[in-house]
Coordinates of C-alpha atoms in Angstrom, one line a residue:
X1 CA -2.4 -4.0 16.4
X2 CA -2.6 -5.4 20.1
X3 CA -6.5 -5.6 19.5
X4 CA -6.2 -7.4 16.2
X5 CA -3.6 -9.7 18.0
X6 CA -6.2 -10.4 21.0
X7 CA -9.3 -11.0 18.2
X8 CA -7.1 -13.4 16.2
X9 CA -5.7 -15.7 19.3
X10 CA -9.6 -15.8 20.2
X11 CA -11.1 -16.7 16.8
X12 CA -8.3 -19.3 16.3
X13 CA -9.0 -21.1 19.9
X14 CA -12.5 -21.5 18.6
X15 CA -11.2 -22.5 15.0
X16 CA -9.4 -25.3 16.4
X17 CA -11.3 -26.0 18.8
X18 CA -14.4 -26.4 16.4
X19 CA -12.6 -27.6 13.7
X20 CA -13.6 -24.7 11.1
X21 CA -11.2 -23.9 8.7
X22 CA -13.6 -20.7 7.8
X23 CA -12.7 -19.3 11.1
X24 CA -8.9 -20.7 11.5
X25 CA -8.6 -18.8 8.1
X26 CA -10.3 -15.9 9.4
X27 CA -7.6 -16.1 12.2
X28 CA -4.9 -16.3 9.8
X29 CA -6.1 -13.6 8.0
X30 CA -6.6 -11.2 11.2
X31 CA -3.4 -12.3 12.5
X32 CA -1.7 -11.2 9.2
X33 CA -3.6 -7.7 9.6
X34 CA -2.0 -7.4 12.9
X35 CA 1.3 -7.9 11.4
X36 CA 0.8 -5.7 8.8
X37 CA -0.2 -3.3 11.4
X38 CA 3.7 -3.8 13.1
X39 CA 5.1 -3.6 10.0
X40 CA 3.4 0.0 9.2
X41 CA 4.2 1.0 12.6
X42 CA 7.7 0.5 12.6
X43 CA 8.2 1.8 9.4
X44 CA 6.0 5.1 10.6
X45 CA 8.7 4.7 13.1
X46 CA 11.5 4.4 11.3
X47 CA 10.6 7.4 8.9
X48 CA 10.8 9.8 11.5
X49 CA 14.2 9.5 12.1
X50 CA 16.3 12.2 10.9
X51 CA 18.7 12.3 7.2
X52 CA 22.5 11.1 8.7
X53 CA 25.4 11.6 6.0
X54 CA 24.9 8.1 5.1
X55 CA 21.1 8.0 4.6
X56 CA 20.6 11.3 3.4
X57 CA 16.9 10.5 2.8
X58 CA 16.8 9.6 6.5
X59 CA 14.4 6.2 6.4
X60 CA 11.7 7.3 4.9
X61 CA 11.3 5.0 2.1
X62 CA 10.6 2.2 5.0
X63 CA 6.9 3.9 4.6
X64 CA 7.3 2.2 0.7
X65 CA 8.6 -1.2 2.2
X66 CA 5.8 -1.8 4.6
X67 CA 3.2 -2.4 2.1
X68 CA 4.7 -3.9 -0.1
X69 CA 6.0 -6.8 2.5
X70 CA 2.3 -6.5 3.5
X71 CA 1.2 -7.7 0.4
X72 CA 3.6 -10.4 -0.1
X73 CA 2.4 -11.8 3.3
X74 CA -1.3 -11.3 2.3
X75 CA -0.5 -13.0 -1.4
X76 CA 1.0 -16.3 1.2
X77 CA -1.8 -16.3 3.1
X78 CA -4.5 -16.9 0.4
X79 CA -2.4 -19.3 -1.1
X80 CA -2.6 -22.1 1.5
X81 CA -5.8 -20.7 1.9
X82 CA -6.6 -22.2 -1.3
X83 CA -4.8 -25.5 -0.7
X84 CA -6.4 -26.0 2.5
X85 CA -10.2 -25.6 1.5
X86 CA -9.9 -27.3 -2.0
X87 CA -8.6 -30.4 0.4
X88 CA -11.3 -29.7 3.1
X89 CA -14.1 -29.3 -0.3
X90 CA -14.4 -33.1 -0.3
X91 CA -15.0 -34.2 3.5
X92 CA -16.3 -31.2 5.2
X93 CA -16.2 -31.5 8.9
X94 CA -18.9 -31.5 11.2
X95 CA -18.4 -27.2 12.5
X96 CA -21.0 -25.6 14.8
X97 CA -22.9 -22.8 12.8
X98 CA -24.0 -20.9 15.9
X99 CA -20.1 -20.4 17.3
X100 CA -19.2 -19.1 13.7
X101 CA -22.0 -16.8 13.5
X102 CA -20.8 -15.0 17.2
X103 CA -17.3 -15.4 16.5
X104 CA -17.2 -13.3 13.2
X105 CA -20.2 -10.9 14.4
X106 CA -16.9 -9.7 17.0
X107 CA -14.4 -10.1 14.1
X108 CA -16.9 -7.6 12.0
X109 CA -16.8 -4.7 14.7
X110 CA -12.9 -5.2 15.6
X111 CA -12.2 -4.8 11.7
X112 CA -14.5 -2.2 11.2
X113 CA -13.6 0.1 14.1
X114 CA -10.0 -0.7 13.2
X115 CA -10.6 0.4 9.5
X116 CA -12.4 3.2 10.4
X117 CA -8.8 5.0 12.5
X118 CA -7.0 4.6 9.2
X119 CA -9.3 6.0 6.7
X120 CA -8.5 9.6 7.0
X121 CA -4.8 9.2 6.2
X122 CA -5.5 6.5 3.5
X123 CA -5.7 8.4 0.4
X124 CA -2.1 10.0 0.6
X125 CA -0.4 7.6 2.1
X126 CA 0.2 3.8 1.0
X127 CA 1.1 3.2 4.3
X128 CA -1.9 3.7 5.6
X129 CA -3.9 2.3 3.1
X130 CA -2.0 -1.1 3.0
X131 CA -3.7 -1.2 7.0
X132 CA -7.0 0.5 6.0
X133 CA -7.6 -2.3 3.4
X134 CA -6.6 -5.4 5.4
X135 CA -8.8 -4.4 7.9
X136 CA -11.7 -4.2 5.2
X137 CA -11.1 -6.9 3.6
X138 CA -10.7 -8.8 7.2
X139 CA -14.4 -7.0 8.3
X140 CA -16.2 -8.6 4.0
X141 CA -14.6 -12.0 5.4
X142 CA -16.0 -12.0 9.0
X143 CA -19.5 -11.1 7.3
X144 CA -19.1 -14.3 4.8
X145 CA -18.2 -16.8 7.8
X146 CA -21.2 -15.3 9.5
X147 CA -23.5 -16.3 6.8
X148 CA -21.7 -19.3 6.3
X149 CA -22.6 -20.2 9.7
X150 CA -26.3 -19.1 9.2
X151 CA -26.3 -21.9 6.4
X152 CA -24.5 -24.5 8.9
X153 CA -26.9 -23.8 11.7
X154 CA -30.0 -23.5 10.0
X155 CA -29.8 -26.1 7.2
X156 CA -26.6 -28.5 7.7
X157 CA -24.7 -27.1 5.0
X158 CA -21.1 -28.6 6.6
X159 CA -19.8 -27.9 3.1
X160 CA -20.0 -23.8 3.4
X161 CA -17.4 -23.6 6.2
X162 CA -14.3 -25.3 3.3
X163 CA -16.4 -23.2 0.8
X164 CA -16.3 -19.9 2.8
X165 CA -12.6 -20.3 3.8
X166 CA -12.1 -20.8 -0.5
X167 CA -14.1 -17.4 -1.0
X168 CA -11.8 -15.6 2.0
X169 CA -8.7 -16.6 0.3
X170 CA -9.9 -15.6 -3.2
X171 CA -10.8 -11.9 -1.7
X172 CA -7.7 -11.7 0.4
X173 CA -5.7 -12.5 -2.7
X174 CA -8.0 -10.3 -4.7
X175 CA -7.4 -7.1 -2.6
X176 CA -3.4 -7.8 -1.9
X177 CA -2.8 -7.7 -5.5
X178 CA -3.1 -3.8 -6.1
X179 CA -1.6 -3.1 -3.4
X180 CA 1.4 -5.5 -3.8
X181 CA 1.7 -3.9 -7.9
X182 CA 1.7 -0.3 -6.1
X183 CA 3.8 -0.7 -3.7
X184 CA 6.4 -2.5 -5.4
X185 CA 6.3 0.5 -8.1
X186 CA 6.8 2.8 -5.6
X187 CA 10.1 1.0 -4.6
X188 CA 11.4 0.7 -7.8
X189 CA 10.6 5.1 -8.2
X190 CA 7.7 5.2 -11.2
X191 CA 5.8 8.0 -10.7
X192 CA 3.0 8.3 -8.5
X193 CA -0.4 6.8 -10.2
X194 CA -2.1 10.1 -9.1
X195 CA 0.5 12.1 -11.7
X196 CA 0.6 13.0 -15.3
X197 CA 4.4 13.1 -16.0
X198 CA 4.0 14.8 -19.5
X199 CA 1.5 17.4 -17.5
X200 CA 4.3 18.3 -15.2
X201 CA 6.6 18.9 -18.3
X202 CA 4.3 21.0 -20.2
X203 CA 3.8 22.8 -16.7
X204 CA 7.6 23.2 -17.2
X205 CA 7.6 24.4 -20.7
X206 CA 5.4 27.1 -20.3
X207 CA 7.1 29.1 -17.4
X208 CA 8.6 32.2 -18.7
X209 CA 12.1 32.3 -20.5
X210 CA 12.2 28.6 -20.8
X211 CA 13.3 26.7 -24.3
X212 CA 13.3 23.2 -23.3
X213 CA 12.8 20.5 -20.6
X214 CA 14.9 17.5 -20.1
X215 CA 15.9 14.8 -17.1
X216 CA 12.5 14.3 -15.6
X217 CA 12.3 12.3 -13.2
X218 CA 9.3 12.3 -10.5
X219 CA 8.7 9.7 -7.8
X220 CA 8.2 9.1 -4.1
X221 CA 10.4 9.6 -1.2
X222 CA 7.6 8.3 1.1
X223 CA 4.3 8.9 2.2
X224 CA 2.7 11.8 1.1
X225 CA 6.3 13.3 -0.4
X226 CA 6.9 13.4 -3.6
X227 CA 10.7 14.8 -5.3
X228 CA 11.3 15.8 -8.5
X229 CA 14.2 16.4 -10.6
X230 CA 14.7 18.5 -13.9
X231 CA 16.8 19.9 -16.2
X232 CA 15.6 23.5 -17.0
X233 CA 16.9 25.1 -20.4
X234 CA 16.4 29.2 -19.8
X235 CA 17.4 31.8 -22.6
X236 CA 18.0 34.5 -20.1
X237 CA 20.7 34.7 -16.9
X238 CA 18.4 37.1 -14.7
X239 CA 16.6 36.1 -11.5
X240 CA 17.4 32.1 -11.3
X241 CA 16.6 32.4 -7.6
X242 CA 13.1 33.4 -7.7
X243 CA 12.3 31.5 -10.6
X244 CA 13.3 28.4 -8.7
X245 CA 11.3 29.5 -5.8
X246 CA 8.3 30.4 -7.9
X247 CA 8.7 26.9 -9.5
X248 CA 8.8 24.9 -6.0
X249 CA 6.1 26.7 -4.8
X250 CA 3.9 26.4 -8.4
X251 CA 4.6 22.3 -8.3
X252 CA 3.7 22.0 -4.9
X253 CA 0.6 23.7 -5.2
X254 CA -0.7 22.3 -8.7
X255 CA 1.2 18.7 -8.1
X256 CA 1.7 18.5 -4.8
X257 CA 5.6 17.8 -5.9
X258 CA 7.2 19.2 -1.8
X259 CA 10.8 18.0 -3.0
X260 CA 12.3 19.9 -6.4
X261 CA 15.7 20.1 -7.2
X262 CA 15.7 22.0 -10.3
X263 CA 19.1 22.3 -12.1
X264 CA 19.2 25.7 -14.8
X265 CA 21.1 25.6 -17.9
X266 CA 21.8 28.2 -20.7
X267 CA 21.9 25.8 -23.4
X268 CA 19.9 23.7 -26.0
X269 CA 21.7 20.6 -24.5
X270 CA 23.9 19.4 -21.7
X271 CA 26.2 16.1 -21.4
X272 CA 24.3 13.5 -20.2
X273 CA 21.9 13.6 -23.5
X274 CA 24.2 11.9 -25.7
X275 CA 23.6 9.0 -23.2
X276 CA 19.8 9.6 -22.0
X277 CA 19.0 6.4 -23.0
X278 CA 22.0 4.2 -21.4
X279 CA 21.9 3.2 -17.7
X280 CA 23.8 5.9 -15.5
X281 CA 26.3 5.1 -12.9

């Protein structure tokens, strides 16, 4: 974070200074990574604090609001992006080519080496991947302004630096979009996108003794933990308890599913189907 933060004061010194919107939105861009970063940060923080009787949870789920306040600030971003360089499209100022090209050759490693301490943790946890993908899509946009300042240099093309900045906001907005529609599924508890809800239930049907299925419901605490609930209709009353322990350790292992509350019933039915289709409260 502080060396995004130190990169983006830098670069937007020279962008005003220079009068490039390519780099100032370059800055922006950087500077919105380096909030992102805080926000992942504190809420890496904040899900390490322990379940109280009120949030019996604990604060884990600020893991799931991260991103998606990540992406609402990214989706801002390449908005006045987009106002600025249409505005800028028809009197391009007069920006030194060489000072873009060393600017953004710095903004490439920063990004890069920045990316690179994220991507382990990245594919399990939207946390992290809301950082890792800034940071990439911060490192494509230095390598545009670069060439847009190989154009400027070599040939006088003023008009590339409004033109690049236009191309930045379009990838920034580009790239925050999945992770804005992801994150804000994972608030509202949808299942994860790497699970097959009907494969979990005919996981479900097929363990011994078992007649029927019903209550569902799989979605994410925060990262890399996933709950489940389910209603489990047996025809037998022998050995609940190791079923249920079989069962949590059979859905961790082929669903990584590390938070099952199973409930058993003897039944073909329970209460709350006559209204499994009305809202609960």
């Amino acid at each position: 974070m502080w060396i995004n933060l130190t990169y983006s004061a830098l670069e937007a010194g020279f962008g005003f200074y220079t009068n490039s919107l390519a780099l100032i939105s370059d800055a922006l861009h950087n500077l919105g990574d380096a909030a992102g970063l805080g926000l992942a940060w504190v809420a890496a923080w904040l899900a390490t604090h322990a379940p109280t009787e009120r949030h019996t949870f604990g604060w884990r789920r600020a893991t799931q609001l991260s991103p998606l306040m990540n992406a609402i600030l990214l989706v801002a971003f390449s908005g006045a992006l987009l106002w600025e360089s249409f505005r800028r499209i028809q009197n391009p100022p007069d920006v030194p080519g060489f000072t873009l090209i060393w600017v953004a050759s710095i903004g490439i490693l920063v990004n890069i080496g920045t990316a690179a301490l994220f991507y382990r943790g990245q594919h399990t946890d939207l946390n992290k991947r809301g950082a890792f993908l800034h940071l990439m899509a911060d490192a494509a946009v230095s390598v545009a302004v670069v060439l847009a300042g190989l154009g400027i240099w070599l040939y006088g093309w003023h008009w590339l630096d409004p033109v690049t900045s236009l191309l930045v906001a379009i990838v920034v907005g580009y790239s925050s979009w999945r992770l804005l529609k992801e994150s804000f599924m994972q608030v509202m508890d949808a299942v994860p996108e790497n699970l097959d809800k009907a494969q979990v239930e005919t996981y479900l049907l097929s363990l011994p003794n078992v007649a029927a299925v019903h209550h569902v419901h799989i979605w994410s605490l925060g990262a890399e933990e996933i709950a489940l609930t389910a209603h489990i209709v047996r025809n037998t009353t022998q050995q609940h308890d190791a079923f249920i322990d079989q069962t949590n350790q059979d859905l961790l292992q082929k669903f990584n599913i590390n938070h099952a509350t199973l409930q058993i019933e003897l039944g073909q039915s329970c209460l709350h189907d006559q209204h499994d289709h009305a809202p609960h409260y």
